[in-house]
Coordinates of C-alpha atoms in Angstrom, one line a residue:
M1 CA -0.2 0.0 0.2
K2 CA 2.8 2.4 0.8
C3 CA 4.6 2.2 -2.4
I4 CA 1.2 2.7 -4.3
Y5 CA 0.8 5.9 -2.2
Y6 CA 3.8 7.0 -2.5
F7 CA 3.9 6.5 -6.5
L8 CA 0.6 8.6 -6.7
Y9 CA 1.6 11.2 -4.2
I10 CA 4.8 12.2 -6.4
L11 CA 2.3 11.9 -9.4
S12 CA 0.1 14.5 -7.9
L13 CA 2.8 16.8 -7.4
L14 CA 2.8 17.3 -11.1
P15 CA 0.7 20.5 -12.4
F16 CA -2.7 20.8 -13.4
W17 CA -2.1 20.8 -16.8
V18 CA 0.2 17.5 -17.0
H19 CA -2.5 15.8 -15.0
Y20 CA -5.3 17.1 -17.6
A21 CA -3.2 16.0 -20.0
F22 CA -3.0 12.8 -18.9
S23 CA -7.1 12.7 -18.6
D24 CA -7.3 13.6 -22.4
M25 CA -5.3 10.1 -23.1
F26 CA -7.7 8.5 -20.7
Y27 CA -10.2 9.8 -22.9
F28 CA -8.8 8.6 -26.2
L29 CA -7.9 5.3 -24.5
M30 CA -11.5 4.4 -22.2
Y31 CA -13.5 5.7 -24.9
R32 CA -12.3 5.6 -28.6
V33 CA -9.9 2.1 -27.8
V34 CA -11.4 0.2 -25.4
G35 CA -14.8 1.7 -25.4
Y36 CA -15.1 0.9 -21.7
R37 CA -18.4 0.5 -20.4
R38 CA -19.8 2.4 -23.6
D39 CA -22.9 0.1 -24.0
V40 CA -24.1 0.7 -20.7
V41 CA -23.7 4.6 -21.1
R42 CA -25.2 4.7 -24.3
N43 CA -28.1 2.7 -23.0
N44 CA -28.3 4.7 -19.7
L45 CA -28.5 8.1 -21.5
T46 CA -30.8 7.5 -24.2
S47 CA -33.4 5.9 -22.2
S48 CA -33.0 8.6 -19.7
F49 CA -33.5 12.0 -22.5
P50 CA -35.3 10.5 -25.5
D51 CA -36.1 13.6 -26.5
K52 CA -32.6 14.1 -27.3
S53 CA -31.0 13.3 -30.5
E54 CA -28.5 10.9 -31.7
E55 CA -26.1 14.0 -31.8
E56 CA -26.8 15.2 -28.6
I57 CA -26.6 11.7 -27.2
K58 CA -22.9 11.2 -28.4
A59 CA -21.7 14.5 -27.1
I60 CA -23.1 14.0 -23.6
E61 CA -21.4 10.4 -24.4
R62 CA -18.2 12.2 -25.3
G63 CA -18.6 14.7 -22.3
F64 CA -18.9 11.9 -19.5
Y65 CA -15.9 10.3 -20.8
H66 CA -13.8 13.5 -20.7
W67 CA -15.2 14.3 -17.5
L68 CA -14.3 10.7 -16.3
G69 CA -10.9 10.8 -16.9
D70 CA -11.0 14.5 -15.2
Y71 CA -11.9 12.6 -11.9
V72 CA -9.2 10.1 -12.1
A73 CA -6.9 12.9 -12.6
E74 CA -8.2 15.7 -10.1
T75 CA -8.6 12.7 -7.3
I76 CA -5.0 11.8 -7.9
K77 CA -4.3 15.7 -7.6
F78 CA -6.3 15.6 -4.2
I79 CA -3.3 13.8 -2.3
S80 CA -1.2 16.6 -2.4
I81 CA -3.3 19.3 -3.2
S82 CA -2.8 22.7 -0.4
E83 CA -5.5 23.9 1.0
K84 CA -5.3 27.3 -0.7
N85 CA -5.8 25.8 -4.2
L86 CA -8.6 23.6 -3.2
K87 CA -10.4 26.4 -1.9
R88 CA -10.1 28.5 -5.3
R89 CA -11.1 25.4 -6.7
M90 CA -13.8 23.6 -4.6
V91 CA -16.0 26.5 -3.4
F92 CA -19.1 26.2 -1.1
K93 CA -21.8 28.5 -0.8
G94 CA -24.7 28.5 2.0
I95 CA -22.4 27.7 4.7
D96 CA -23.7 30.6 6.8
L97 CA -27.3 28.8 7.0
I98 CA -25.0 25.5 7.6
D99 CA -23.3 27.3 10.5
Q100 CA -26.8 29.3 11.6
T101 CA -27.8 25.4 12.4
I102 CA -24.7 24.0 14.2
N103 CA -24.8 27.3 16.6
E104 CA -28.3 26.8 17.1
G105 CA -27.7 23.5 18.2
Q106 CA -29.1 21.2 15.4
S107 CA -27.0 18.3 13.5
V108 CA -27.1 18.7 9.9
A109 CA -27.5 16.0 7.0
L110 CA -25.9 16.5 3.4
Y111 CA -27.8 14.6 0.8
L112 CA -25.3 14.4 -2.5
G113 CA -25.0 12.3 -5.3
H114 CA -22.3 10.6 -7.8
Y115 CA -21.9 13.9 -9.5
C116 CA -19.2 15.9 -10.4
N117 CA -16.6 15.5 -8.0
W118 CA -17.7 14.2 -4.4
E119 CA -14.4 13.4 -3.8
W120 CA -13.3 17.2 -3.2
I121 CA -16.7 17.3 -1.2
T122 CA -14.7 16.1 1.6
S123 CA -13.0 19.3 1.9
M124 CA -15.8 20.7 3.3
P125 CA -14.0 21.1 7.0
L126 CA -11.9 23.8 6.0
W127 CA -15.1 26.1 5.3
V128 CA -17.7 25.3 8.1
T129 CA -17.9 26.4 11.7
P130 CA -15.1 24.6 13.7
K131 CA -17.8 23.5 16.3
A132 CA -18.7 20.9 13.5
H133 CA -17.6 17.7 13.2
C134 CA -17.9 16.5 9.4
G135 CA -18.1 13.1 8.0
Q136 CA -19.5 11.0 5.3
I137 CA -20.9 7.8 5.1
Y138 CA -18.6 5.5 3.6
H139 CA -18.8 1.5 2.4
A140 CA -15.3 -0.1 2.4
L141 CA -14.0 -1.3 -1.2
E142 CA -13.6 -4.9 -2.4
S143 CA -10.0 -4.3 -2.5
P144 CA -8.3 -3.4 0.7
T145 CA -5.0 -1.5 -0.8
F146 CA -7.6 0.9 -2.3
D147 CA -9.6 1.1 0.6
K148 CA -7.0 2.3 2.8
L149 CA -5.8 4.7 0.1
F150 CA -9.4 6.2 0.0
L151 CA -9.5 6.2 3.6
K152 CA -6.4 8.4 3.9
L153 CA -7.5 10.7 0.9
R154 CA -10.9 11.3 2.0
Q155 CA -9.9 12.1 5.5
R156 CA -7.3 14.4 4.8
F157 CA -8.8 17.5 5.3
G158 CA -10.6 16.3 8.8
A159 CA -13.7 14.9 7.2
E160 CA -14.2 11.5 9.0
C161 CA -15.2 8.4 7.2
I162 CA -18.1 6.7 9.2
P163 CA -18.6 2.8 8.0
M164 CA -22.3 2.4 6.9
A165 CA -23.1 -0.1 9.6
E166 CA -22.0 2.2 12.5
T167 CA -23.4 5.6 11.2
L168 CA -26.4 5.3 14.2
R169 CA -24.6 4.4 17.4
R170 CA -21.3 7.0 15.8
I171 CA -24.5 9.6 15.7
I172 CA -25.8 8.5 18.9
K173 CA -21.7 8.7 20.4
Y174 CA -21.6 12.3 19.2
R175 CA -25.0 13.3 20.5
Q176 CA -24.2 12.0 23.9
E177 CA -21.0 14.4 23.4
G178 CA -22.7 17.1 22.8
Q179 CA -21.0 17.1 19.4
P180 CA -23.0 18.5 16.8
V181 CA -22.1 16.9 13.3
I182 CA -22.6 17.3 9.6
I183 CA -22.9 14.1 7.9
G184 CA -23.0 13.6 3.9
Y185 CA -24.8 11.1 2.5
I186 CA -24.2 9.5 -0.8
S187 CA -27.6 8.0 -1.4
D188 CA -28.4 7.5 -5.2
Q189 CA -26.8 3.7 -5.2
T190 CA -29.1 0.9 -6.3
P191 CA -30.6 -0.9 -3.5
F192 CA -30.2 -4.8 -3.2
W193 CA -33.2 -6.6 -3.9
N194 CA -34.3 -7.3 -0.4
N195 CA -33.8 -3.8 0.4
I196 CA -36.1 -2.1 -2.3
H197 CA -39.4 -0.6 -0.3
H198 CA -39.8 2.4 -2.5
W199 CA -40.0 3.3 -6.5
L200 CA -40.2 6.6 -8.3
D201 CA -39.2 8.0 -11.6
F202 CA -35.8 9.2 -12.0
L203 CA -34.8 10.2 -15.1
N204 CA -37.5 8.6 -17.0
H205 CA -37.0 5.7 -15.0
D206 CA -39.4 3.5 -12.5
T207 CA -36.2 3.1 -10.4
P208 CA -36.0 1.6 -6.5
V209 CA -34.5 3.6 -4.4
L210 CA -32.6 3.7 -1.1
T211 CA -34.5 4.6 1.6
G212 CA -32.1 4.4 4.6
T213 CA -30.8 7.8 4.6
E214 CA -34.1 9.0 4.9
R215 CA -35.1 6.6 7.9
L216 CA -31.9 7.7 9.8
I217 CA -32.4 11.4 9.4
R218 CA -35.9 11.2 10.8
Q219 CA -34.8 9.4 13.7
T220 CA -32.1 11.5 14.4
N221 CA -33.9 14.7 13.3
H222 CA -31.1 16.4 11.9
A223 CA -31.8 19.5 9.5
V224 CA -31.5 18.1 5.6
F225 CA -29.6 20.0 3.0
Y226 CA -29.3 18.8 -0.8
T227 CA -25.6 19.7 -2.1
D228 CA -26.3 21.5 -5.6
I229 CA -22.8 20.6 -7.3
R230 CA -21.7 22.1 -10.8
R231 CA -18.8 22.1 -12.8
V232 CA -18.4 25.8 -13.3
R233 CA -15.3 24.9 -15.7
R234 CA -12.6 22.4 -15.9
G235 CA -10.9 21.8 -12.4
Y236 CA -13.8 24.4 -10.6
Y237 CA -16.4 23.3 -9.0
E238 CA -19.4 25.5 -6.7
A239 CA -21.4 23.2 -4.3
E240 CA -24.2 25.3 -3.2
Y241 CA -26.2 23.8 0.1
K242 CA -29.9 24.5 -0.3
L243 CA -32.1 23.6 2.9
I244 CA -34.8 21.1 2.4
T245 CA -36.2 20.8 6.3
R246 CA -35.0 21.2 9.5
N247 CA -38.0 19.3 10.7
P248 CA -37.8 15.7 9.0
K249 CA -39.8 14.0 11.7
E250 CA -43.0 15.9 10.5
M251 CA -42.3 14.9 6.7
K252 CA -44.2 12.1 5.4
E253 CA -42.5 8.7 4.7
F254 CA -40.4 8.8 1.7
E255 CA -41.0 12.6 0.7
L256 CA -37.4 13.4 1.7
T257 CA -36.4 10.6 -1.0
D258 CA -38.6 12.0 -3.5
I259 CA -37.6 15.4 -2.8
Y260 CA -33.3 13.9 -2.8
F261 CA -33.9 12.7 -6.2
D262 CA -36.0 15.4 -7.7
L263 CA -33.3 17.8 -7.0
L264 CA -30.7 15.7 -8.0
E265 CA -32.6 15.0 -11.6
K266 CA -33.0 18.6 -12.0
S267 CA -29.1 19.0 -11.5
I268 CA -28.2 15.9 -13.6
R269 CA -31.0 17.7 -16.5
R270 CA -28.9 21.3 -15.9
D271 CA -25.3 19.4 -17.3
P272 CA -25.5 15.5 -17.7
A273 CA -22.2 14.8 -18.1
P274 CA -20.3 14.6 -15.1
Y275 CA -22.5 11.7 -13.7
L276 CA -21.7 8.3 -13.1
W277 CA -23.3 6.7 -16.4
T278 CA -20.9 3.6 -16.3
H279 CA -23.1 2.5 -13.3
N280 CA -25.7 -0.1 -14.2
R281 CA -28.4 2.3 -12.4
W282 CA -31.4 0.5 -13.7
K283 CA -30.7 -3.2 -13.3
R284 CA -33.3 -4.4 -11.3
T285 CA -36.9 -3.8 -13.1
H286 CA -40.1 -3.7 -11.1
E287 CA -41.0 -6.6 -13.2
E288 CA -38.6 -8.3 -11.9
Y289 CA -39.1 -7.5 -8.2
N290 CA -42.6 -8.1 -8.3
I291 CA -41.7 -12.1 -9.4
R292 CA -39.2 -12.4 -6.8
L293 CA -41.9 -10.6 -4.1
D294 CA -43.7 -13.4 -2.2
P295 CA -47.0 -11.3 -1.2
E296 CA -48.0 -13.6 1.8
T297 CA -44.4 -13.4 3.7
G298 CA -43.6 -9.8 2.0
R299 CA -40.0 -11.1 1.4
V300 CA -38.1 -11.1 -2.2
S301 CA -36.2 -14.5 -3.2
L302 CA -32.8 -13.5 -4.0
E303 CA -32.8 -17.1 -6.3
Y304 CA -30.4 -16.4 -9.0
D305 CA -32.3 -18.4 -11.5
L306 CA -35.4 -16.2 -12.4
E307 CA -36.8 -18.7 -14.5
K308 CA -36.7 -21.7 -12.2
L309 CA -38.3 -18.8 -9.5
K310 CA -41.2 -18.1 -11.9
R311 CA -42.0 -22.0 -12.4
E312 CA -42.1 -22.6 -8.9
R313 CA -44.8 -19.6 -8.6
G314 CA -46.5 -20.4 -11.4
I315 CA -45.8 -17.3 -13.1
Q316 CA -45.9 -17.2 -17.2

C-alpha cells in the first residue's frame, strides 16, 4: 500500500495541466480504443433522455468520458493539493445557513449524489464552523489496498469516514458527547433486492431507491440540505447547500427521498455529462421485483435462476 501511495503522491505533485493531459489520453483510451462500458453508458443516456437526438446523446457521452478522466486526475491531485489551491477550485455556498443551524444546536445531514467531484466535497471542514464535526458515510472498497488509500484521501482535511453499519451508533455517540455533526450521504446507489421499499420516477425510469438515509435522518431529526454541485469549468466546482427541512420527523414517509431525487435529477439535466453513467443504475426492474416478491410473507427471493423462480410460483 505504501509503495502505491508514494507513487501516486509523487504523481500528484505534477501541475494540473499535466494531469489534464493524462486525462485527455485517458479519454482517448477508454472511449475511443477500449470502449469502457460504452454500451451501458449509451443505454443509460438514451433511455434517460428520449427527447434528445442521437448527436446530442453522443455529445453527452463524449463529455462524460472527458469528465471521467478529469475525475481520476483530480482524485490523484487531491493527494497533495494545498488548502489554498483547493479552496479556489472547490467553493462552497450556503455555508452561513449550515453554520447557523449548527450554532442553534442542530446537527446537519447532507444529501448528494455521484455527480461532479464528490471526492473534493470532503474538503468541507475547511469552510464550516469548527464547532461541527464533519463526516461522510463510507462503504468499504473490495480492494484492501485501495480502501486504505481512499480512507486516507477522504479524511485528509478532517472529514471522518463513518462505516455504513456504524452510522447510527456513531451519531448517538456524538450526540451524547454534545458534539454537533455534519454528515454527508451519497444516496443514489442501487439497493439490493431485499432492501427495496420505494420506487419513484428518476430520469425517465421506474427506479428502486435507497430509503435508509431518510429513516436515519428522521430518527436523528437532523436538518436536511441538498448539495447542489456544478462544474464551473475544468477543475473548478461550486457546491451550494439548499435547505430541504429542519423538521424531518414532520414529513411524510419517503417524502425526503422523493425531494432528494427530484433535486438530483434537476442537477443532472442542467449538465448531464458529469454523472456516473457507467453504473448500471436500472438493472433491477419493477417487473422482476414483483416476480421475486412473495406477497404472503413480504420477502424478496434472491434466487439466481429467475426462470426457475417463475416456474415455482406459476408465473407465465
